[in-house]
C-alpha positions as MATLAB code, in Angstrom:
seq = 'XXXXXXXXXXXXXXXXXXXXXXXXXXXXXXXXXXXXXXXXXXXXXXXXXXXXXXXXXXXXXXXXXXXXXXXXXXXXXXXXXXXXXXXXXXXXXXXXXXXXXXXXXXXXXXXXXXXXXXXXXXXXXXXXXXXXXXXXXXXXXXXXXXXXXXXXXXXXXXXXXXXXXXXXXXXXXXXXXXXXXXXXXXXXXXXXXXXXXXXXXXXXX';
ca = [
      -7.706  -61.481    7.602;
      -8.169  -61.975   11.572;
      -6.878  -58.224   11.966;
      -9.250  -56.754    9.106;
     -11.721  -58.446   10.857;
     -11.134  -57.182   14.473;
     -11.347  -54.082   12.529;
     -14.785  -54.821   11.188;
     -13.167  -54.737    7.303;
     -14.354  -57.250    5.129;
     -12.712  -58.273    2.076;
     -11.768  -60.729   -0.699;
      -8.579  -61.477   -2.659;
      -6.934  -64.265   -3.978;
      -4.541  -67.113   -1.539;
      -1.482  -68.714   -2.487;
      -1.424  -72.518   -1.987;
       1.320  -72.517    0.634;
      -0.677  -70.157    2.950;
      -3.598  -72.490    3.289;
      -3.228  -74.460    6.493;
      -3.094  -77.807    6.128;
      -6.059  -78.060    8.584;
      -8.119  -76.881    5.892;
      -8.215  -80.182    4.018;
      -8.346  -78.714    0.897;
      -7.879  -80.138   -2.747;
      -4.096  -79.991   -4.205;
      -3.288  -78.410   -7.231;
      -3.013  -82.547   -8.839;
      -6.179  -83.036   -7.409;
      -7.946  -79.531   -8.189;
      -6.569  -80.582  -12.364;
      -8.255  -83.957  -12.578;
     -11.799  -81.854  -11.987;
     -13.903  -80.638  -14.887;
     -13.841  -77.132  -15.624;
     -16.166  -74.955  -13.502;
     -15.764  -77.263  -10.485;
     -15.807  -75.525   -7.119;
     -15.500  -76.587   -3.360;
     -15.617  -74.113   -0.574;
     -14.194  -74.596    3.300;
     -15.688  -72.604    6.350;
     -13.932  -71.364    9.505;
     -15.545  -72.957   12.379;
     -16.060  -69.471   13.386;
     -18.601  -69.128   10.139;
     -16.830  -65.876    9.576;
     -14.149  -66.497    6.712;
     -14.391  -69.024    3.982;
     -12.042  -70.303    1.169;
     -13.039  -71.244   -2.294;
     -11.024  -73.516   -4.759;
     -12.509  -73.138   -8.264;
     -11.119  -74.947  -11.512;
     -10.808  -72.416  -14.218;
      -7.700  -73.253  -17.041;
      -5.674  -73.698  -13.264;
      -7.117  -73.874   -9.708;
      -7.838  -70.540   -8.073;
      -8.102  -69.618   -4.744;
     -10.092  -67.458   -2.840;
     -10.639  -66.097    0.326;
     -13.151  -63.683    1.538;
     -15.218  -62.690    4.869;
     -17.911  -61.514    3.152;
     -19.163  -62.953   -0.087;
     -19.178  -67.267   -0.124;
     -19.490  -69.605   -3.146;
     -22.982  -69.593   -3.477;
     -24.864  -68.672   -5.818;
     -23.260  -70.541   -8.554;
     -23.308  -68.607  -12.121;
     -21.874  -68.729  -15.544;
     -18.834  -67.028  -17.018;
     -18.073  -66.742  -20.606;
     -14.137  -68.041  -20.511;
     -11.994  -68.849  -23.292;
     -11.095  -72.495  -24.337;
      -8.040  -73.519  -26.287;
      -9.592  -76.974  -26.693;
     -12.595  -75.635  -28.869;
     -10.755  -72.304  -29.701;
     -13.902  -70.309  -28.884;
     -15.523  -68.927  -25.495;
     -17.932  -71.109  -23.637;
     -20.011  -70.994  -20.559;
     -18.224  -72.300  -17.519;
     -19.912  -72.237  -14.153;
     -18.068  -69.614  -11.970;
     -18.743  -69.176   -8.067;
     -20.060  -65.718   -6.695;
     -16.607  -64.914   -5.038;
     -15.017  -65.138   -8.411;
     -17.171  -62.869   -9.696;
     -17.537  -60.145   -7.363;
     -13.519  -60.427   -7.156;
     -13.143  -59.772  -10.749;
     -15.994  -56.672  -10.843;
     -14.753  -55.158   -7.781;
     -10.577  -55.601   -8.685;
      -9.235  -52.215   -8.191;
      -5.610  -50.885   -7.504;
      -2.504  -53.204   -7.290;
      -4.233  -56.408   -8.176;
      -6.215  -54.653  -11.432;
      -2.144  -53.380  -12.175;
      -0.673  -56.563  -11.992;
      -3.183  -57.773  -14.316;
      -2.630  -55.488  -16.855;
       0.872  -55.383  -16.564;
       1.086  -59.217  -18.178;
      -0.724  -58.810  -21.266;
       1.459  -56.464  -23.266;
       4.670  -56.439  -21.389;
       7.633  -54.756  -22.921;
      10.832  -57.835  -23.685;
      13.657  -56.553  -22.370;
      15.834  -59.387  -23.535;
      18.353  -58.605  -20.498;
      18.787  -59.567  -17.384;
      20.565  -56.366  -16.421;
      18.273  -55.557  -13.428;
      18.670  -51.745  -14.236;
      16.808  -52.088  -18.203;
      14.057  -54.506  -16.491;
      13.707  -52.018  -13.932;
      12.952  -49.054  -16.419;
      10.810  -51.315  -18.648;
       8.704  -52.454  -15.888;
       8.333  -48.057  -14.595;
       7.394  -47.959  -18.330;
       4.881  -50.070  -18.271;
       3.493  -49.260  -14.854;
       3.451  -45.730  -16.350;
       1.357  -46.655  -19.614;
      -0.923  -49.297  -17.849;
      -1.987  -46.530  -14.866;
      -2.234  -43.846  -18.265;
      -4.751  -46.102  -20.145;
      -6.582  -46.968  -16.913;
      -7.116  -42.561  -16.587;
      -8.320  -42.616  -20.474;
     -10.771  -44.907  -20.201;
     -11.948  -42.737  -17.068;
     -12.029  -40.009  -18.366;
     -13.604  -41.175  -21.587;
     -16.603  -42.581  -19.909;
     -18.971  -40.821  -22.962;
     -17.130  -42.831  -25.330;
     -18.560  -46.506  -26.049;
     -16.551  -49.514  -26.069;
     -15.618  -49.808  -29.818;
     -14.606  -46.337  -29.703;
     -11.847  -46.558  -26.949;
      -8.900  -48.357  -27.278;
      -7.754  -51.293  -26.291;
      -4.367  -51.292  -24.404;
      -2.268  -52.372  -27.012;
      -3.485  -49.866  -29.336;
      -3.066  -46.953  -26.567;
       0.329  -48.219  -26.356;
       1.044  -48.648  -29.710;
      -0.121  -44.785  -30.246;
       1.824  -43.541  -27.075;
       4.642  -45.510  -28.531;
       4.173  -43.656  -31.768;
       3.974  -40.493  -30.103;
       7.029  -40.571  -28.201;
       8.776  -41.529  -30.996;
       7.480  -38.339  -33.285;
       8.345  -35.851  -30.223;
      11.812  -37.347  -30.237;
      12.561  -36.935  -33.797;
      11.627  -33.239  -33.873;
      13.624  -32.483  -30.979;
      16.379  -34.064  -33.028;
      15.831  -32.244  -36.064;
      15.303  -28.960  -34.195;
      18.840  -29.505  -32.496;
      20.705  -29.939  -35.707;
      18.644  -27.242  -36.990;
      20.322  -25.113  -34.687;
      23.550  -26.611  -34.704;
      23.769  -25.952  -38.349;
      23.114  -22.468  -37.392;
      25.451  -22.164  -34.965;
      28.284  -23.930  -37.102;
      27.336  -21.151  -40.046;
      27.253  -18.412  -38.328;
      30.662  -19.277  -36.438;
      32.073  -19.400  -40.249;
      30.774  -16.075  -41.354;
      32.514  -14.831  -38.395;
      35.603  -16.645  -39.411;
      35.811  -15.571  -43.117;
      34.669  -11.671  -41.682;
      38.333  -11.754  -39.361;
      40.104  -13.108  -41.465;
      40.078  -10.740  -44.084;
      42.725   -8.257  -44.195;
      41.448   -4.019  -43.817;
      42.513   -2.206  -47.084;
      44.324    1.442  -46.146;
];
């Protein structure tokens, strides 16, 4: 962050526990878990130029930015398992502008969790070319629903279905190719008989 901002780039993304000095004073995860949900505390650098932000959604998350702080304090419709329906949980602005600006590598990863493909081996070579798979079909979906900005929401598709129907798809291509190539191998195998029964029959004098 200290680089980006000797560079004058400002940013926000998300911190890791365990790179939060200890100078900080900030909540632990035990501590962060006892909170009610919604519950956010914020550190400045005694430079006033980069903050961090610990907010209590379903697990503590935490943010960093040089540019956009806590305040102003607004709600987020979120998902509770406790009431099995979505309720309004207070959410700070670096949340927020995180999630509508998340772009790239970080909107990826995100996407890559929901509807991963099971491998069920821990051959590093099959979770290789299921995770390429995915990467493929998550950065494919992400291109439909840009270039299919006249469509409105109900009309595109979610990313399981645009999986499910690429799925579909590759699986249709695959069978004709297969019926095309015994197609022709049925040809080939006739026509090398005609040949044989053609030679093999003795010429009359």
């Amino acid at each position: 962050m200290n680089l980006l901002l000797m560079k004058k780039i400002y940013g926000t993304g998300t911190l890791a526990i365990n790179n939060i000095p200890k100078s900080s004073m900030l909540l632990d995860k035990r501590e962060m878990g006892k909170k009610d949900r919604g519950f956010a505390t914020q550190k400045v650098r005694q430079d006033k130029n980069v903050c961090i932000v610990q907010w209590n959604d379903n697990k503590p998350v935490n943010s960093i930015s040089s540019i956009t702080p806590k305040n102003p304090i607004t709600s987020s419709r979120r998902w509770s398992k406790k009431d099995r329906q979505f309720i309004d949980v207070q959410c700070p602005n670096i949340v927020k502008k995180y999630n509508a600006e998340m772009e790239g590598v970080d909107l990826i990863d995100r996407f890559l969790v929901l509807y991963r493909m099971d491998s069920k081996t821990y051959k590093w070579t099959y979770r290789a070319i299921m995770h390429f798979l995915d990467l493929g079909a998550c950065n494919a979906w992400l291109l439909y629903r840009q270039n299919n900005t006249n469509l409105s929401r109900r009309d595109l598709k979610c990313l399981l279905e645009f999986k499910l129907t690429l799925a579909d798809q590759l699986i249709a291509e695959d069978s004709e190719s297969s019926d095309d190539s015994s197609t022709d191998e049925e040809e080939v195998g006739t026509s090398a008989c005609t040949r044989q029964e053609t030679s093999s029959q003795t010429p009359t004098i």
